[in-house]
XYZ file of C-alpha atoms in Angstrom:
239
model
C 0.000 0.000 0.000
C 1.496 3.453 -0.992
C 2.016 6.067 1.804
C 4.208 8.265 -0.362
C 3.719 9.596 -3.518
C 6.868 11.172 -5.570
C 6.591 13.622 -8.608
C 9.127 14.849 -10.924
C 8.660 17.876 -12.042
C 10.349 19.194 -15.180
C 8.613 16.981 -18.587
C 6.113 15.500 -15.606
C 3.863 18.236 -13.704
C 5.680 20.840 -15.574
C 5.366 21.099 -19.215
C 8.583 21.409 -20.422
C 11.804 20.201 -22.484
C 14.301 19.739 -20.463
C 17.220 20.390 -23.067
C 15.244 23.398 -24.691
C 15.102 24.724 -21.171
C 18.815 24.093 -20.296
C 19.554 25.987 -23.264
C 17.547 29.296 -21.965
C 18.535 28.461 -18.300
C 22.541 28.641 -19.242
C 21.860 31.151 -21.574
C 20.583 33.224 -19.148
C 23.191 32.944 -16.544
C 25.893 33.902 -19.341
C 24.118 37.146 -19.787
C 23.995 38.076 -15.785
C 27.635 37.064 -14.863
C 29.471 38.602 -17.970
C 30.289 41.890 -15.331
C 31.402 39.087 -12.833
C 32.872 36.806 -15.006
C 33.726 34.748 -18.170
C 30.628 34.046 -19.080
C 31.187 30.625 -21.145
C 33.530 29.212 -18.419
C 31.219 30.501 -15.702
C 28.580 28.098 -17.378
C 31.080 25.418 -18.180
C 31.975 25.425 -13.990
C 28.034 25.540 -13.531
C 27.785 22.081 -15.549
C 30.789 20.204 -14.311
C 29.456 21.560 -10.894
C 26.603 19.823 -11.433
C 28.282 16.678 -13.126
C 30.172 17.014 -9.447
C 26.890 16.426 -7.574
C 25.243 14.028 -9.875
C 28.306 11.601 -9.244
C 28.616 12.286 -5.611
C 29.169 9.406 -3.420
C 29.338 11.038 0.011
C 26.644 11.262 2.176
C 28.046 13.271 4.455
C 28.250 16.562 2.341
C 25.291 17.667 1.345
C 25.086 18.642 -2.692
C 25.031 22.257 -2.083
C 28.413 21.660 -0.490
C 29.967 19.697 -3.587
C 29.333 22.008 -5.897
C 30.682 25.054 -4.384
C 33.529 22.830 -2.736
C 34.188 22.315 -6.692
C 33.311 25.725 -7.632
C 35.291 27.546 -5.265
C 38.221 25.320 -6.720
C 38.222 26.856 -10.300
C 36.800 29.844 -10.100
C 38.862 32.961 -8.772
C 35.908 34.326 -6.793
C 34.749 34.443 -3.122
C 32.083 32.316 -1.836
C 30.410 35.795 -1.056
C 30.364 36.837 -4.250
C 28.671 33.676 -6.163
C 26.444 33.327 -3.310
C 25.704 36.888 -3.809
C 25.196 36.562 -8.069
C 23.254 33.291 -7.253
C 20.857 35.191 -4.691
C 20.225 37.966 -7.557
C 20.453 35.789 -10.517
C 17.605 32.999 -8.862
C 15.401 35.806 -7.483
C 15.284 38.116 -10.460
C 16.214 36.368 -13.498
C 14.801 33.216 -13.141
C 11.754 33.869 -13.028
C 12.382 34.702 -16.710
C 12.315 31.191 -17.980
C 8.417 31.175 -17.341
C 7.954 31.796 -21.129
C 9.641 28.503 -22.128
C 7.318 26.075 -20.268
C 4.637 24.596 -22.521
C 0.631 24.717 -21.868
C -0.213 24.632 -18.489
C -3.141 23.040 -17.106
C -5.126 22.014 -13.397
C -3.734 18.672 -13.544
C -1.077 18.478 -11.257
C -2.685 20.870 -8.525
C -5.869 19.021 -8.437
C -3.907 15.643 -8.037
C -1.523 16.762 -5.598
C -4.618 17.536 -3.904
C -6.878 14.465 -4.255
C -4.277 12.884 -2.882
C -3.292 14.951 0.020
C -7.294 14.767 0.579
C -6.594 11.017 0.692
C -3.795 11.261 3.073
C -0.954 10.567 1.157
C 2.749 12.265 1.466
C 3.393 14.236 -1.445
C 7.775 14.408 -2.407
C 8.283 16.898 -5.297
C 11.514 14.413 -6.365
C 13.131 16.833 -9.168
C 16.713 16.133 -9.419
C 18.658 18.229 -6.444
C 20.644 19.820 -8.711
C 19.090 23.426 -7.817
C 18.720 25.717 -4.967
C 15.393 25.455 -3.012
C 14.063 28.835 -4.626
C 14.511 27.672 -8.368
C 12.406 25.038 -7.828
C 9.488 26.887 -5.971
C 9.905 29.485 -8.911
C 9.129 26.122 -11.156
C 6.269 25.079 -9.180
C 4.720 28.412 -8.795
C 4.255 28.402 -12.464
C 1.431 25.488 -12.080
C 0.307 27.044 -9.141
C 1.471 24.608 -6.890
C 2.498 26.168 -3.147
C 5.470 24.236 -0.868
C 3.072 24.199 1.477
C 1.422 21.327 -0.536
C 4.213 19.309 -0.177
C 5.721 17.107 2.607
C 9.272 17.266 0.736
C 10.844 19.189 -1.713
C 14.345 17.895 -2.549
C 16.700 20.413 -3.475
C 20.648 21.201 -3.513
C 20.452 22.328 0.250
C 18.370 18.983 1.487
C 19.624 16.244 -0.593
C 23.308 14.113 -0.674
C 22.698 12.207 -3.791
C 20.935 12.963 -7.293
C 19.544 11.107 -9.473
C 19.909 8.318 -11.008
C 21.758 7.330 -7.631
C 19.400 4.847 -6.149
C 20.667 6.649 -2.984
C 18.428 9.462 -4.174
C 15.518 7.112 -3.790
C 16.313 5.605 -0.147
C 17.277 9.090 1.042
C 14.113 10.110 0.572
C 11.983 7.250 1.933
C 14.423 7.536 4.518
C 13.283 11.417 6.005
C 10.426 10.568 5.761
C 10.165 7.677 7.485
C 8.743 4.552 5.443
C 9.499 1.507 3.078
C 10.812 2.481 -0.215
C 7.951 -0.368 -1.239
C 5.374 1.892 0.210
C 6.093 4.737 -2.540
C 5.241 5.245 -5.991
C 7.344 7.655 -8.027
C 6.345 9.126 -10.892
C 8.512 10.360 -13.865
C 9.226 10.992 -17.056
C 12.705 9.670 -17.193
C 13.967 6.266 -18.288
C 17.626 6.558 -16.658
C 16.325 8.884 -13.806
C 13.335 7.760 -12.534
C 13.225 4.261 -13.901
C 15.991 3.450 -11.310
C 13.426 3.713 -7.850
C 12.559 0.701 -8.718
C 16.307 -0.655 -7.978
C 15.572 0.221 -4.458
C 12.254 -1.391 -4.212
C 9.527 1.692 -5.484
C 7.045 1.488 -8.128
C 7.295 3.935 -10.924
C 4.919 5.285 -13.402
C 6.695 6.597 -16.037
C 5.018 9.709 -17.826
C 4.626 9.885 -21.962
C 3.702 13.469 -22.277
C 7.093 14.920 -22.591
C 8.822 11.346 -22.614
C 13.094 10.990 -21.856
C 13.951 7.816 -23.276
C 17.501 6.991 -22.386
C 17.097 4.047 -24.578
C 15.882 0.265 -23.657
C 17.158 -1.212 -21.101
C 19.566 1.459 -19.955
C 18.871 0.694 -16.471
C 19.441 -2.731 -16.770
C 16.590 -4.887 -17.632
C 13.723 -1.985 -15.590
C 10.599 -1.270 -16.984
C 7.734 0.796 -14.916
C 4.819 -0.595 -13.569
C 2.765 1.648 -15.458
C 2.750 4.211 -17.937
C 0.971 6.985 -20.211
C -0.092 10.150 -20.291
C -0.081 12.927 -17.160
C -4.171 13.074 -17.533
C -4.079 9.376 -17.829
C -1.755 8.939 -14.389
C -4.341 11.443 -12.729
C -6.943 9.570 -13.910
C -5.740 6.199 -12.447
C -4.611 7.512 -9.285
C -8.178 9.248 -8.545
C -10.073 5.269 -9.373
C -7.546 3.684 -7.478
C -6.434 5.337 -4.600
C-alpha cells in the first residue's frame, strides 16, 4: 500500500523540455555574470558543478556543499560573491524562464490535492541539482504552493541525485517509510526508472517522454505508464 507519492517535475507536472530549457537556463546565466565573469567558463563550472553532484558518493556533504567545494576550486571568486550573483540571478532572473514552459493546465494541482485529501505524502523528487528557490519558482508556475508538499528535494536537502538509487532511499528515509510503500512518478527512463532498484514502483510519464534508450537501467521497466491526464486519472479510481 502506498504512503508516499513522488513527482518529478520538469517533462512530468511541468510542461517542459528539459534540453530546450537548459539551453535558456545557461543562456541566461551567461548574460547576468558577464560583469562578474567569463561568461562561457562561468557556465562550463556551472555544468561540471553539477556533473560534481550528480556523481557524488558522500553522504556526508550535502550537494550544495559539492558544488561550491568544486566551484570555489576553479573559479577565482569568493564564496560571497557567487552566493551573492546566485541570490540575484535565482530571485530576479529566473523567473524569466516562465515563457519557455509549454501549456499549463489544473492537472497536477488538483492531483496533488486528491491525494493529500486522501492522506498521502506528497515528495516533489526533481533532481537536487538546484537551490530550493529555483524550484518553488518552477512550481509556482502550475500554481502549486510548498506548502502542498511534505518534501521538496533540493541542492540544500539532498546528498545524492539522481539516477543514484541513494536518491531514492534518502528520501523514503526522512520521511520515514518503506521504499515499497512509494510510488514515483517520472518521465525519465535513466532517472526515474531506477526507484525501482531500491524497491519503489514507478509510473513513467509519456507526455514529454526521456527515453535513455531500452534497457539502460538494466533490464527496468515501470509498472505503469501513459499520459499525465491518464496517471491522474488512475490515481483518482484507485487510490
Amino acid at each position: 500500500m502506498y504512503k508516499v507519492i513522488l513527482f518529478d517535475l520538469d517533462g512530468t507536472l511541468l510542461p517542459v523540455d528539459t534540453n530546450m530549457f537548459l539551453h535558456q537556463y545557461l543562456k541566461l546565466i551567461k548574460e547576468n555574470v558577464k560583469e562578474l565573469y567569463n561568461p562561457d567558463l562561468f557556465v562550463n563550472h556551472v555544468l561540471e558543478g553539477s556533473k560534481y553532484m550528480i556523481k557524488n558518493k558522500e553522504s556526508e556533504k550535502s550537494n550544495e556543499e559539492v558544488f561550491f567545494d568544486y566551484f570555489l576550486e576553479v573559479v577565482d571568486l569568493s564564496k560571497n560573491e557567487l552566493n551573492s550573483f546566485f541570490e540575484y540571478f535565482y530571485d530576479k532572473e529566473f523567473p524569466k524562464l516562465e515563457t519557455y514552459i509549454g501549456q499549463t493546465n489544473d492537472i497536477p494541482l488538483e492531483i496533488i490535492k486528491y491525494l493529500r485529501k486522501k492522506g498521502y505524502q506528497i515528495v516533489i523528487a526533481t533532481n537536487p541539482v538546484f537551490p530550493r528557490k529555483a524550484i518553488e519558482h518552477r512550481l509556482s508556475w502550475i500554481n502549486i504552493s510548498p506548502d502542498e508538499c511534505d518534501l521538496i528535494t533540493s541542492y540544500e536537502n539532498m546528498h545524492h541525485a539522481k539516477p543514484n538509487p541513494k536518491y531514492y532511499s534518502e528520501i523514503s528515509s526522512k520521511l520515514n517509510v518503506r521504499q515499497e510503500n512509494c510510488l514515483m512518478i517520472g518521465n525519465d527512463t535513466k532517472e526515474d526508472l531506477v526507484a525501482k532498484k531500491v524497491g519503489m514502483e514507478v509510473f513513467l510519464v509519456t507526455d514529454y517522454l526521456i527515453d535513455q534508450g531500452e534497457g539502460y537501467i538494466e533490464e527496468l521497466s515501470p509498472d505503469q505508464k501513459g499520459t499525465l491526464n491518464e496517471m491522474s486519472n488512475l490515481l483518482k479510481q484507485n487510490l
